[in-house]
Short mmCIF file of C-alpha atoms in Angstrom, two decimals:
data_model
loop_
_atom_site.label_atom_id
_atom_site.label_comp_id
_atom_site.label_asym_id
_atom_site.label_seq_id
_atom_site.Cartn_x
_atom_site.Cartn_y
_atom_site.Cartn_z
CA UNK A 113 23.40 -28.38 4.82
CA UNK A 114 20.46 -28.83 6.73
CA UNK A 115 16.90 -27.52 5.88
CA UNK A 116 15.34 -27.43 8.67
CA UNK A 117 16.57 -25.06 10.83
CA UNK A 118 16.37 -22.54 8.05
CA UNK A 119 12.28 -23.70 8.05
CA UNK A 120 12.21 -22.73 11.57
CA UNK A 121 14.33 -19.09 11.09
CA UNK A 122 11.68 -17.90 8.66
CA UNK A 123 8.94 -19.63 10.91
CA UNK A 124 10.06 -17.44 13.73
CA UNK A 125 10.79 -14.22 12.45
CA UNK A 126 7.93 -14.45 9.58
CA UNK A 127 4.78 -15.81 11.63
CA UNK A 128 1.59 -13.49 11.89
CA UNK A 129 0.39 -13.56 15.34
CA UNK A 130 -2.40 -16.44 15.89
CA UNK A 131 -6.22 -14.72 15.66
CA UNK A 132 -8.01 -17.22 18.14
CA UNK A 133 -7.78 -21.01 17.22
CA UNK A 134 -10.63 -21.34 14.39
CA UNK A 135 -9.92 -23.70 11.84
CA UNK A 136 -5.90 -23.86 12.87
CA UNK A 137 -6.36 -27.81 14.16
CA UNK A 138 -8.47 -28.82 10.61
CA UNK A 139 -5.99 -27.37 8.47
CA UNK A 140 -3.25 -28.72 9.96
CA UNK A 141 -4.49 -32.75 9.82
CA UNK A 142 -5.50 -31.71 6.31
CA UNK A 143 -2.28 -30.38 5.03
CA UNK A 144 -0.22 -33.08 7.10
CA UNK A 145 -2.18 -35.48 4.90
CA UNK A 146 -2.38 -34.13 1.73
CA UNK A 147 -0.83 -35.92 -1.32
CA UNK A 148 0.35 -32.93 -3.47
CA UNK A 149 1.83 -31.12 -0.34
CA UNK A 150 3.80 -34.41 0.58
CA UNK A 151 4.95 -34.30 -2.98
CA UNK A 152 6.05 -30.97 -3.25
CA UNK A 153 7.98 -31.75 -0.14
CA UNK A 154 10.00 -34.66 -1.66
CA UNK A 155 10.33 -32.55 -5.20
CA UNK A 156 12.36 -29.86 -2.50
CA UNK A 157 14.08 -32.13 -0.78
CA UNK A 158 15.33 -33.71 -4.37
CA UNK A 159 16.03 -29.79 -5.33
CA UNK A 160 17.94 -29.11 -2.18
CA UNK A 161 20.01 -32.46 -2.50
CA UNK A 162 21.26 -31.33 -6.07
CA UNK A 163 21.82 -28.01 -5.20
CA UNK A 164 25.03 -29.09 -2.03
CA UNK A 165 26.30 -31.75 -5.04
CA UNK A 166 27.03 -28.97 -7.37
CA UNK A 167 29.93 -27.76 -4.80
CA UNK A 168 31.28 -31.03 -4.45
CA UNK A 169 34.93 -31.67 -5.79
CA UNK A 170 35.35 -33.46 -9.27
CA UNK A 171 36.21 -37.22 -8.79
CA UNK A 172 39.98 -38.12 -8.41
CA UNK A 173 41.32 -39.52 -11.57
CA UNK A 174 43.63 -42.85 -11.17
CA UNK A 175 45.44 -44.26 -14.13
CA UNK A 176 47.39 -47.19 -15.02
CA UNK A 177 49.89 -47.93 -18.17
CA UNK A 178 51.48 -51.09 -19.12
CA UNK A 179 53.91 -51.08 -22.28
CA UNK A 180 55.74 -53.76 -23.67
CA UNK A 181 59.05 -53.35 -24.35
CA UNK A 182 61.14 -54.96 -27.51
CA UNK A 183 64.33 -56.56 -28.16
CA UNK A 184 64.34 -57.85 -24.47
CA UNK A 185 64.38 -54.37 -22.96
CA UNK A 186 61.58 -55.29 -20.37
CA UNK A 187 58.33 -54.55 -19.81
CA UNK A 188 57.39 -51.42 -17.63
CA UNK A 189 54.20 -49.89 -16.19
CA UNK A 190 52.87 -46.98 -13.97
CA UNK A 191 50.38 -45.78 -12.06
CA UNK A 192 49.06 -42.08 -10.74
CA UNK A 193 46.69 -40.49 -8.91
CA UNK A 194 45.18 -37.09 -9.77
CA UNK A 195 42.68 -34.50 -7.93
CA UNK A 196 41.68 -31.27 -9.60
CA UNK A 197 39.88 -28.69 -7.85
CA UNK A 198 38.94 -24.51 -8.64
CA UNK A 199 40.15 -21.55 -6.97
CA UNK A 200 40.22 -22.44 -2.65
CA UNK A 201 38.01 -19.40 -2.34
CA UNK A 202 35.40 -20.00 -4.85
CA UNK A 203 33.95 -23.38 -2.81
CA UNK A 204 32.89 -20.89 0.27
CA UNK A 205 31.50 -18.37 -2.09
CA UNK A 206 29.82 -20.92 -3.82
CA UNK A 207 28.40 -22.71 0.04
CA UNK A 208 27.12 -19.05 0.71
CA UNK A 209 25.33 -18.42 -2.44
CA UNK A 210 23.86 -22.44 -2.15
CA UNK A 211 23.02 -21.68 1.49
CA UNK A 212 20.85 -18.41 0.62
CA UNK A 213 19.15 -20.10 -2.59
CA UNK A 214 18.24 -23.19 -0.23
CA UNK A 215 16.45 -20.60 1.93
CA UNK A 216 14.63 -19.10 -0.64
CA UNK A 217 13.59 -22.62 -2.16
CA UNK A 218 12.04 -23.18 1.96
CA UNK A 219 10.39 -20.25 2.23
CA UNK A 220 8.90 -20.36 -1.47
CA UNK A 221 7.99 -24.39 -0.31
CA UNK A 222 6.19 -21.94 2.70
CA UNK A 223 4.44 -20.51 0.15
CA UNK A 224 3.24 -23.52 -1.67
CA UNK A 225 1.84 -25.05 1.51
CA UNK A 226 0.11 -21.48 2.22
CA UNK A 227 -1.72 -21.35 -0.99
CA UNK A 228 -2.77 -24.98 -0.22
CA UNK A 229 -4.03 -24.65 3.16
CA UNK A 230 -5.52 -21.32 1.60
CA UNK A 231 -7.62 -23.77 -0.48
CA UNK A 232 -8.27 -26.20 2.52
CA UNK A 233 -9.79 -22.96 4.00
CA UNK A 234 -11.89 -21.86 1.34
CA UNK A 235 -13.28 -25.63 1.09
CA UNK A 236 -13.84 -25.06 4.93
CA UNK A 237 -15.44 -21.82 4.13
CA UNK A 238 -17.75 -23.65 1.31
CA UNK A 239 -19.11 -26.63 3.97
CA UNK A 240 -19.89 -24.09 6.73
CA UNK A 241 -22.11 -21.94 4.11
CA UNK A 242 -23.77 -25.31 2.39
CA UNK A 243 -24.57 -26.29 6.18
CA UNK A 244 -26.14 -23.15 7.08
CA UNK A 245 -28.27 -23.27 4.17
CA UNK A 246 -29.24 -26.52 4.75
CA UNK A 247 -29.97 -25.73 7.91
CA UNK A 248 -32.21 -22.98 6.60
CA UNK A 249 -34.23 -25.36 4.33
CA UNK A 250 -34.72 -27.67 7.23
CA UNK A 251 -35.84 -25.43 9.65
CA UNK A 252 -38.71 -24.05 6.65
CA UNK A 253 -39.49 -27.69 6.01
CA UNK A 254 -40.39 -28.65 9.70
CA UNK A 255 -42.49 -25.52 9.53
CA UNK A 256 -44.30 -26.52 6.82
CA UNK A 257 -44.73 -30.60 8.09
CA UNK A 258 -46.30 -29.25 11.12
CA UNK A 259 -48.28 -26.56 8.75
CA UNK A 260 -49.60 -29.29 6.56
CA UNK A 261 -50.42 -31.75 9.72
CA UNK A 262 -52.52 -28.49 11.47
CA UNK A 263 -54.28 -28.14 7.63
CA UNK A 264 -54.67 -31.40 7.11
CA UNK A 265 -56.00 -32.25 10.07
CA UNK A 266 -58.88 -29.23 9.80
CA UNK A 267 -59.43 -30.09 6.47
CA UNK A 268 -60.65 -33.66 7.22
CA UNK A 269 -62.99 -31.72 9.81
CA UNK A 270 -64.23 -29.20 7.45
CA UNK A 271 -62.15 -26.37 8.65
CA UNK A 272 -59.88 -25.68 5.89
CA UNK A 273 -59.97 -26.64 1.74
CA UNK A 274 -57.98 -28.95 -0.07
CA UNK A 275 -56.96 -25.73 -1.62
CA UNK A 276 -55.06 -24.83 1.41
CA UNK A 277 -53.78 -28.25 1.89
CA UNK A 278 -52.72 -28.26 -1.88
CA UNK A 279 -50.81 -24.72 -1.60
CA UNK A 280 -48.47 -26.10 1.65
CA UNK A 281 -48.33 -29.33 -0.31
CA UNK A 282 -46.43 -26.84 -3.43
CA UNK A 283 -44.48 -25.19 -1.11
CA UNK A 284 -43.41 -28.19 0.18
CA UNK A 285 -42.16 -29.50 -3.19
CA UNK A 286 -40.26 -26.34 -3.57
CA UNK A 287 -38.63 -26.72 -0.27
CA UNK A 288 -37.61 -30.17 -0.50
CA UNK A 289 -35.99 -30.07 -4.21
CA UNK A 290 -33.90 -27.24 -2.68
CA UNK A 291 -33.24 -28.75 0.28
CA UNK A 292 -32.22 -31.83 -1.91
CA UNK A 293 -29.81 -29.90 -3.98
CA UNK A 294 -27.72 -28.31 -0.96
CA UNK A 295 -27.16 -31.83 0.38
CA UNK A 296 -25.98 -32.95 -2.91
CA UNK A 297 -23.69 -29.66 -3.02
CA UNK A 298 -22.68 -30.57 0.34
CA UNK A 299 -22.15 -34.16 -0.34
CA UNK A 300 -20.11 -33.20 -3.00
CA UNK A 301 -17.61 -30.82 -1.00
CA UNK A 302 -17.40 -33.30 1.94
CA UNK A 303 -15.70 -35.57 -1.28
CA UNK A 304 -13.49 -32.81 -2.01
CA UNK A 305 -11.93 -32.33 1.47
CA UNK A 306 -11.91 -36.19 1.82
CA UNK A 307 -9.25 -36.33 -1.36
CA UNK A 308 -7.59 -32.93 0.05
CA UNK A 309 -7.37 -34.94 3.43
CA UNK A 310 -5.53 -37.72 1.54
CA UNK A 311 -8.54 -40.16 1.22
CA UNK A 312 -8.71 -40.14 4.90
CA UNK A 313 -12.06 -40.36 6.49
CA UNK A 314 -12.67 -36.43 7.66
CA UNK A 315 -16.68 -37.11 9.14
CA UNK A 316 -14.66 -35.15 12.35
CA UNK A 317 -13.68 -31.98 10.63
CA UNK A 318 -17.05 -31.62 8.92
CA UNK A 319 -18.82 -31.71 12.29
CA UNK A 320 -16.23 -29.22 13.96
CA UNK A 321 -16.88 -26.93 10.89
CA UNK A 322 -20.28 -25.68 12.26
CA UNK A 323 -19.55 -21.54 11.80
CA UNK A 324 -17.30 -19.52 10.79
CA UNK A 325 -14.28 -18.12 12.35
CA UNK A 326 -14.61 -14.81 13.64
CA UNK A 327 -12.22 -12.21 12.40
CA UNK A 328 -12.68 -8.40 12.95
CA UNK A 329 -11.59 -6.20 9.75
CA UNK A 330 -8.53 -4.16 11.07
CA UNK A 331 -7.14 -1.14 9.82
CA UNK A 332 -6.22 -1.56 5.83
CA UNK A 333 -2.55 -0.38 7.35
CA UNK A 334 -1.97 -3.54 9.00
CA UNK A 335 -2.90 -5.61 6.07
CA UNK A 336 -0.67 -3.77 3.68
CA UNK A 337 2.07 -3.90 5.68
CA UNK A 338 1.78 -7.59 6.23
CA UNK A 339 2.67 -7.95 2.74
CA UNK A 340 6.28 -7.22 2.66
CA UNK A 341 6.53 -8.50 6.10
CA UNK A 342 5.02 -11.75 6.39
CA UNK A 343 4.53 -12.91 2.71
CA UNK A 344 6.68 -16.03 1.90
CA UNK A 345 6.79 -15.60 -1.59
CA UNK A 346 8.12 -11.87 -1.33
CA UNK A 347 10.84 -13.26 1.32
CA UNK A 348 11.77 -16.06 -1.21
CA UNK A 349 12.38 -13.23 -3.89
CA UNK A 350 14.15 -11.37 -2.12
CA UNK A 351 16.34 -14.30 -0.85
CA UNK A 352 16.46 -15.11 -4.42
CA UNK A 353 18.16 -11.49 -5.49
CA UNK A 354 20.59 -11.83 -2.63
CA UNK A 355 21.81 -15.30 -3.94
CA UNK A 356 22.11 -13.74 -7.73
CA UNK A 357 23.96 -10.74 -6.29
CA UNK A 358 26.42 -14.00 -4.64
CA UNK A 359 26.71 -15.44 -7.74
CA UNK A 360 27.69 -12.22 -8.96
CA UNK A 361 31.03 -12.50 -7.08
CA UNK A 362 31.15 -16.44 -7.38
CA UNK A 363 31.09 -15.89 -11.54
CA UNK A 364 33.83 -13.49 -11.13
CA UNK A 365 36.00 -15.81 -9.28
CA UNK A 366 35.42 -17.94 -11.81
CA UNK A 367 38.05 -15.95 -13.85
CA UNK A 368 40.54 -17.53 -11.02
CA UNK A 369 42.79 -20.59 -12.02
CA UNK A 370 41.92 -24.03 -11.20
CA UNK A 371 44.31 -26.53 -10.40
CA UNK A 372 45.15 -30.21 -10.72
CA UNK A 373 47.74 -31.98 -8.52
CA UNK A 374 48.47 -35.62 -8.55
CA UNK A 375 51.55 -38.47 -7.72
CA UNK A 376 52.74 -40.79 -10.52
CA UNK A 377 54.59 -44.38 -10.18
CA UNK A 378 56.65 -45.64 -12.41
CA UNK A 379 58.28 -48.86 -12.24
CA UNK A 380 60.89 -49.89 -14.93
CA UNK A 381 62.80 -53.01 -15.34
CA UNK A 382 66.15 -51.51 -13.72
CA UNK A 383 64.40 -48.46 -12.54
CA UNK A 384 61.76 -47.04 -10.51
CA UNK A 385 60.51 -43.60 -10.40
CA UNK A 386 57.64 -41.57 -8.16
CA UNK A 387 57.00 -38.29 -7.88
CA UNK A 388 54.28 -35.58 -8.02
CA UNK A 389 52.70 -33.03 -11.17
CA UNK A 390 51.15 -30.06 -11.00
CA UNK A 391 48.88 -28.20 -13.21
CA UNK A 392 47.12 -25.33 -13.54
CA UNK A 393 44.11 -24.15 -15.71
CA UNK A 394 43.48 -20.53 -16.88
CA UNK A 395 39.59 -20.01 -17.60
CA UNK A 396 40.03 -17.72 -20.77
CA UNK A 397 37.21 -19.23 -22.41
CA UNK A 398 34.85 -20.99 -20.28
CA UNK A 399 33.77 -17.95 -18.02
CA UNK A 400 32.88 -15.64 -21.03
CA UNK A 401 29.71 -13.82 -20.29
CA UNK A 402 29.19 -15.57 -16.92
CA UNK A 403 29.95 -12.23 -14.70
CA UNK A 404 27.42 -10.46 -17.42
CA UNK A 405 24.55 -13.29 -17.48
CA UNK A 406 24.70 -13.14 -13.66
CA UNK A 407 24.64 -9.10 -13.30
CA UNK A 408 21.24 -9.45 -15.15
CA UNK A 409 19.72 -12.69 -13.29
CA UNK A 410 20.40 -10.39 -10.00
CA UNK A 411 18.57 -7.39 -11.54
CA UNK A 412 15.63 -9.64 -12.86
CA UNK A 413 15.21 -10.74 -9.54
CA UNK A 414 15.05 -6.83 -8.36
CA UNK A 415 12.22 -6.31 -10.98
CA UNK A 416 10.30 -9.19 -9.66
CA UNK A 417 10.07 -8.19 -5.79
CA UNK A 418 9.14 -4.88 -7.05
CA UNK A 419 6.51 -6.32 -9.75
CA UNK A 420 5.12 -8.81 -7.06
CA UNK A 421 4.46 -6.20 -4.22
CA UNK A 422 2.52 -3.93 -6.75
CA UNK A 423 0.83 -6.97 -7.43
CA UNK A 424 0.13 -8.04 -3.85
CA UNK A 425 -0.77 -4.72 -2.47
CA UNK A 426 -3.21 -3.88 -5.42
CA UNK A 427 -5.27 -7.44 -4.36
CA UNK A 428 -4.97 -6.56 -0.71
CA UNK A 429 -6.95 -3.16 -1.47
CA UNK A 430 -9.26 -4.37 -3.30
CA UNK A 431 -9.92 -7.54 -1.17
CA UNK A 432 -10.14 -4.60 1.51
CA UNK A 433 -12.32 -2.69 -0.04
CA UNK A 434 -14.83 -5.66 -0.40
CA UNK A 435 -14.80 -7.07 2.80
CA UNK A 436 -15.22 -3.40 4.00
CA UNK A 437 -18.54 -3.15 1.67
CA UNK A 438 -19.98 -6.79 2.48
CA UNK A 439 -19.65 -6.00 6.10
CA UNK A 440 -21.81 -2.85 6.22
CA UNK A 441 -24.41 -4.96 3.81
CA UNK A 442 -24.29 -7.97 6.47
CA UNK A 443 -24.85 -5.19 9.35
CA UNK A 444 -28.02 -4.50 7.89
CA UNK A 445 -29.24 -8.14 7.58
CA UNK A 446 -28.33 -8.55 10.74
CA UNK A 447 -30.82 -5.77 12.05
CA UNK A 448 -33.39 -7.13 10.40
CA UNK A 449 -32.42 -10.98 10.95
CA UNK A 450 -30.43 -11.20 13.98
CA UNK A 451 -32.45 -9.97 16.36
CA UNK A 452 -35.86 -11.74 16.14
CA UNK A 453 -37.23 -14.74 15.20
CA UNK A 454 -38.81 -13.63 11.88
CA UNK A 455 -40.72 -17.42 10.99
CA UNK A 456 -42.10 -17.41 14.80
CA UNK A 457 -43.88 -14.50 13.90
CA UNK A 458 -44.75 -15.37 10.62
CA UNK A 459 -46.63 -18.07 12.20
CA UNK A 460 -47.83 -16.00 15.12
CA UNK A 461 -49.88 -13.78 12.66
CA UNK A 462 -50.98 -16.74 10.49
CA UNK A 463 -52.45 -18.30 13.80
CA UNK A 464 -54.13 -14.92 14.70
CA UNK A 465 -55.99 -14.32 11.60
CA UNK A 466 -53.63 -11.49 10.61
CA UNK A 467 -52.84 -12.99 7.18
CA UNK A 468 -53.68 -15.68 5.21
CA UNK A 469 -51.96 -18.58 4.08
CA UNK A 470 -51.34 -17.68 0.80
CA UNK A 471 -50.09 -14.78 2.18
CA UNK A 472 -47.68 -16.60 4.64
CA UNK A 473 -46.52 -18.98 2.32
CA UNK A 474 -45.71 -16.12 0.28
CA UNK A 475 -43.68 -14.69 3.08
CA UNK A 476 -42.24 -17.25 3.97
CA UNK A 477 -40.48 -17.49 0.53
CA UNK A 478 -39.59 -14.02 0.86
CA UNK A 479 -38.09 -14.83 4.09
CA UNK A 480 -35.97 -17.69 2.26
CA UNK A 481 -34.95 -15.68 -0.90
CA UNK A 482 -33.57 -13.21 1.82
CA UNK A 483 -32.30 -15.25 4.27
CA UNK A 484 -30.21 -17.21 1.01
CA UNK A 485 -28.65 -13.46 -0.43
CA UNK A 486 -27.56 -12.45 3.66
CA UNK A 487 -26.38 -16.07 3.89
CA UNK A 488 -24.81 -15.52 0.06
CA UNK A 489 -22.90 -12.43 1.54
CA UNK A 490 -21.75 -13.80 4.86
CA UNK A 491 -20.39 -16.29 2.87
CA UNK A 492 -18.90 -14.05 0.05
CA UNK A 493 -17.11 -11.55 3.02
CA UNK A 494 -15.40 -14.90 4.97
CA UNK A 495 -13.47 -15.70 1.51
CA UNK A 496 -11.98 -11.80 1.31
CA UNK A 497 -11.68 -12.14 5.37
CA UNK A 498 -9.52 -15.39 4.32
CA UNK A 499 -7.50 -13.96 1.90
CA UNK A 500 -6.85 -10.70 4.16
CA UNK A 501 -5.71 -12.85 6.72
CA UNK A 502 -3.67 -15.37 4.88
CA UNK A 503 -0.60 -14.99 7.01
CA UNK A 504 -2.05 -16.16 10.14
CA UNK A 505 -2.06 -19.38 8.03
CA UNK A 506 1.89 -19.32 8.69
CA UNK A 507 1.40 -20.71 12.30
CA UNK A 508 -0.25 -23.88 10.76
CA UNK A 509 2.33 -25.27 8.04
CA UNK A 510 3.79 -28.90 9.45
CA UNK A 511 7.32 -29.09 8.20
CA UNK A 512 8.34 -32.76 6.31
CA UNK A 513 10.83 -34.52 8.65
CA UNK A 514 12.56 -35.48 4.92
CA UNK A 515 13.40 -32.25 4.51
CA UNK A 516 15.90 -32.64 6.85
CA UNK A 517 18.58 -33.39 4.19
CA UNK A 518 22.34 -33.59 5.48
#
């Protein structure tokens, strides 16, 4: 049984249509590299292998006997071959019920690399927001060099204290340690995706990963229906009840005979004999309970889709229901913020006469504290964007040649 093309089925019919290119290229180097996805994969593959064996006939028996004989008779031995096998039918019920588990075991391996990448993402997600607020920091701290150079300058001339030169000289402090602590947050994430990335040097991705990806909230509709549509996990549940209701009919089959057929030699000192045997097995014992124990496995696996899309639609809504908040709080930032250049004319009226330092420098820290809690929430609505748009992560998932398995 091959894997593969079952891979590709549920990568067909199950794929969320792509939302503009974004991080798709990053997260696909990163999950074709990463060591716990490339062991998952081989863990499957092992899965899959011992799944075909356990429809495989038993092993053909061979025996020999040699007797002596007494009182001159003459020695004699014999040989015979024997193959046993179950009920003809139950081998294609069994192939159909193997065939629907192995599809369930891809698209729950679907799932596993979606939760990965989902990770991958979020990491993405963390370097983009570290970046911009580095950026931030180093945008204040050129301010303030060129500040302190204009103050320091006048000072030497008599035009401004050492009081004033002193106050830039605190705010630079304050600055820089910041500044210093993103870049060791940033440092340390940059780590993270380089052992997510398989130790591989990932310098590349961290450039490319200069904003975010833009997504538009849709319709909480769409998102809920995605659920039972697109989610992996849900599919390989569902697969998983329809190869429990198969082993349903394959346990009651196993109330069928078995049978064991087989030629025997004998060879005598005056004689020689050959012929076949035939036996048959009746399973009054050994199938006790089976048809019951798999009745129940088939409606536990009912239960669970049912548990698991409660489960998924209640984090949908409220993931929803987040984003939909954060957005309307970023909206306002961005009416303040995203329209002019708020430092420029911070400086503008400090250069006029309009305000004092102390009074800019002040400012300016206001600027910062708010320019960190708009960043904070950009930052806090692209992880509920990510999760709300997990799916789309569906067109991204490389597929392990090794799962090919024949």
């Amino acid at each position: 049984m091959k894997i593969i093309p079952f891979i590709i089925v549920l990568a067909g019919v199950y794929t969320v249509p792509a939302h503009g290119q974004g991080y798709g290229r990053f997260l696909e180097e990163v999950a074709s590299n990463n060591l716990e996805l490339s062991s998952s994969a081989d863990m499957m593959a092992a899965e899959l292998a011992t799944l075909k064996s356990e429809n495989n006939l038993p092993d053909p028996e061979v025996g020999f006997d040699y007797m002596w004989g007494r009182h001159d008779v003459g020695n004699k031995y014999a040989l015979s071959v024997t193959q046993s096998f179950d009920w003809p039918g139950l081998y294609h019920a069994r192939a159909k019920a193997a065939k629907t588990t192995s599809m369930a075991m891809a698209s729950l391996a679907r799932a596993r690399c979606m939760d990965k990448m989902m990770e991958v993402e979020q990491l993405f997600i963390d370097i983009i927001n570290t970046r911009k607020n580095l950026a931030l920091y180093s945008e204040s701290m050129r301010l303030l060099d060129s500040l302190m150079a204009k103050y320091s300058k006048g000072a030497a001339n008599g035009e401004f204290t050492r009081l004033d030169v002193n106050k830039i000289r605190l705010s630079q402090l304050s600055v820089c340690r910041r500044k210093a602590d993103i870049q060791t947050q940033l440092d340390g994430l940059v780590s993270d995706l380089q052992a997510t990335n398989g130790g591989k040097p990932c310098a590349h991705i961290v450039d490319g990963l200069s904003d975010y990806e833009h997504r538009a909230l849709r319709p909480e509709d769409e998102y809920l229906a995605q659920v039972e549509r697109y989610d992996p996990q849900v599919m390989s549940s569902v697969l998983t009840r329809q190869s429990q209701e198969q082993m349903v009919k394959v346990a009651k089959m196993g109330n069928l005979p078995s049978f064991s057929i087989g030629y025997a030699y004998e060879n005598e000192p005056d004689e020689i004999h050959n012929g076949i045997s035939v036996s048959m097995t009746l399973p009054f014992f050994s199938n006790r309970n089976k048809v019951k124990a798999a009745k129940y496995a088939a409606r536990a696996a009912e239960t669970d889709i049912a548990a698991m899309m409660v489960d998924r639609n209640t984090v949908m809504r409220s993931d929803y229901e987040k984003a939909r908040v954060l957005k309307t709080e970023l909206d306002e930032y961005d009416e303040i913020f995203g329209n002019s250049d708020y430092l420029t004319l911070l400086k503008k009226s400090l250069d006029g006469g309009q305000m004092s330092l102390l009074d800019y420098i002040q400012e300016m820290q206001y600027y910062l504290d708010e320019m960190s809690t708009m960043l904070s929430t950009a930052y806090e609505l692209q992880q509920v964007m990510a999760r709300l748009n997990r799916y789309s992560l569906l067109d991204h998932i490389p597929t392990p040649d090794r799962l090919d398995t024949t």
